Amino acid sequence: MGHHLTQRSLLLDVIGSDFVRTARATGLTRARAIRRHALRTALIPTAQSVAFSIPAVFTGAVLTETVFGWNGMGQYFVQTINKNDVHGTVATAAFAAALTAIGAILADITTVLLDPRVRVS
């Protein structure tokens, strides 16, 4: 939600950076300097934000399934809480934790791919 606005403001901030001006001074066109240097740097926070949005989809499922009466993981989570079913609640919370861990791993992978300062050894 709002990732495009964040991306736009980050890109506008990075365009004025020294390394983008240096790339332009070496002979790159404006579009190529933006694509090759500025966009890659500006994508890092947005990519991390998108990766950590994965658990938010699950949280949104609880609300959506409750409002529309759909049967799914979110509805099951609400039912287990209402019935005081500890095992079902813990299993659903563990699933949400696994999604958060997957999101964190994806955020790390995208950071390694996009940020030239990060070295993997």
Short mmCIF file of C-alpha atoms in Angstrom, two decimals:
data_model
loop_
_atom_site.label_atom_id
_atom_site.label_comp_id
_atom_site.label_asym_id
_atom_site.label_seq_id
_atom_site.Cartn_x
_atom_site.Cartn_y
_atom_site.Cartn_z
CA MET A 1 0.00 0.00 0.00
CA GLY A 2 1.58 3.21 -1.11
CA HIS A 3 4.69 1.47 -2.41
CA HIS A 4 4.58 3.49 -5.61
CA LEU A 5 4.56 6.79 -3.70
CA THR A 6 7.46 5.65 -1.54
CA GLN A 7 9.38 4.50 -4.61
CA ARG A 8 8.80 7.82 -6.36
CA SER A 9 10.05 9.89 -3.42
CA LEU A 10 13.08 7.62 -2.91
CA LEU A 11 13.98 7.86 -6.60
CA LEU A 12 13.67 11.65 -6.57
CA ASP A 13 15.99 11.77 -3.55
CA VAL A 14 18.58 9.50 -5.16
CA ILE A 15 18.61 11.27 -8.55
CA GLY A 16 20.41 14.24 -7.01
CA SER A 17 23.11 12.09 -5.38
CA ASP A 18 26.79 12.43 -6.17
CA PHE A 19 27.14 8.98 -7.73
CA VAL A 20 24.33 9.65 -10.21
CA ARG A 21 25.90 13.00 -11.17
CA THR A 22 29.24 11.25 -11.57
CA ALA A 23 27.65 8.65 -13.84
CA ARG A 24 26.16 11.44 -15.94
CA ALA A 25 29.54 13.17 -16.08
CA THR A 26 31.17 10.01 -17.42
CA GLY A 27 28.91 10.13 -20.45
CA LEU A 28 25.84 8.09 -19.55
CA THR A 29 22.51 9.40 -20.73
CA ARG A 30 20.07 10.59 -18.09
CA ALA A 31 17.77 7.59 -18.58
CA ARG A 32 20.61 5.09 -18.43
CA ALA A 33 22.11 6.71 -15.31
CA ILE A 34 18.73 6.58 -13.62
CA ARG A 35 18.08 2.97 -14.59
CA ARG A 36 21.56 1.70 -13.84
CA HIS A 37 22.44 3.63 -10.69
CA ALA A 38 19.57 5.57 -9.14
CA LEU A 39 16.74 3.07 -9.57
CA ARG A 40 18.79 0.19 -8.25
CA THR A 41 19.61 2.11 -5.08
CA ALA A 42 16.09 3.45 -4.63
CA LEU A 43 14.54 -0.01 -5.01
CA ILE A 44 16.15 -1.39 -1.86
CA PRO A 45 13.73 0.03 0.77
CA THR A 46 10.72 -0.64 -1.44
CA ALA A 47 11.77 -4.25 -2.06
CA GLN A 48 12.19 -4.81 1.67
CA SER A 49 8.81 -3.27 2.34
CA VAL A 50 7.15 -5.51 -0.24
CA ALA A 51 8.89 -8.60 1.19
CA PHE A 52 7.64 -7.80 4.69
CA SER A 53 4.11 -7.29 3.32
CA ILE A 54 3.75 -11.05 2.93
CA PRO A 55 2.58 -11.53 6.55
CA ALA A 56 0.23 -8.57 6.12
CA VAL A 57 -1.64 -10.52 3.45
CA PHE A 58 -2.34 -13.18 6.06
CA THR A 59 -3.52 -10.58 8.56
CA GLY A 60 -5.76 -9.08 5.91
CA ALA A 61 -7.24 -12.53 5.31
CA VAL A 62 -8.53 -12.58 8.89
CA LEU A 63 -10.43 -9.35 8.31
CA THR A 64 -11.63 -10.21 4.80
CA GLU A 65 -12.82 -13.69 5.70
CA THR A 66 -14.61 -12.42 8.79
CA VAL A 67 -16.43 -9.66 6.90
CA PHE A 68 -17.45 -11.80 3.90
CA GLY A 69 -17.99 -15.07 5.80
CA TRP A 70 -15.49 -17.05 3.75
CA ASN A 71 -13.92 -20.18 5.16
CA GLY A 72 -10.16 -20.06 5.21
CA MET A 73 -7.11 -19.65 7.41
CA GLY A 74 -8.24 -16.30 8.81
CA GLN A 75 -11.68 -17.59 9.74
CA TYR A 76 -10.08 -20.67 11.31
CA PHE A 77 -7.81 -18.44 13.40
CA VAL A 78 -10.79 -16.46 14.71
CA GLN A 79 -12.69 -19.67 15.51
CA THR A 80 -9.77 -21.18 17.42
CA ILE A 81 -9.45 -18.03 19.51
CA ASN A 82 -13.19 -18.03 20.26
CA LYS A 83 -13.13 -21.73 21.26
CA ASN A 84 -9.97 -21.31 23.38
CA ASP A 85 -8.27 -23.94 21.22
CA VAL A 86 -4.64 -23.42 22.16
CA HIS A 87 -3.23 -25.86 19.62
CA GLY A 88 -5.05 -24.32 16.65
CA THR A 89 -4.13 -20.81 17.72
CA VAL A 90 -0.47 -21.70 18.16
CA ALA A 91 -0.38 -23.49 14.79
CA THR A 92 -1.86 -20.48 13.05
CA ALA A 93 0.52 -18.11 14.84
CA ALA A 94 3.44 -20.37 13.89
CA PHE A 95 2.32 -20.20 10.27
CA ALA A 96 2.29 -16.39 10.49
CA ALA A 97 5.78 -16.50 12.04
CA ALA A 98 6.99 -18.72 9.20
CA LEU A 99 5.60 -16.22 6.70
CA THR A 100 7.45 -13.44 8.50
CA ALA A 101 10.69 -15.45 8.34
CA ILE A 102 10.18 -16.05 4.62
CA GLY A 103 9.58 -12.33 4.13
CA ALA A 104 12.80 -11.53 6.01
CA ILE A 105 14.78 -13.98 3.88
CA LEU A 106 13.32 -12.49 0.70
CA ALA A 107 14.19 -8.99 1.94
CA ASP A 108 17.78 -10.08 2.56
CA ILE A 109 18.06 -11.71 -0.86
CA THR A 110 16.75 -8.61 -2.64
CA THR A 111 19.14 -6.43 -0.67
CA VAL A 112 22.07 -8.59 -1.76
CA LEU A 113 20.93 -8.47 -5.39
CA LEU A 114 20.27 -4.71 -5.49
CA ASP A 115 22.89 -3.16 -3.21
CA PRO A 116 26.40 -3.19 -4.68
CA ARG A 117 27.86 -2.41 -1.25
CA VAL A 118 26.71 -5.74 0.19
CA ARG A 119 29.12 -8.60 -0.38
CA VAL A 120 28.18 -12.24 0.16
CA SER A 121 31.01 -14.42 1.35
#
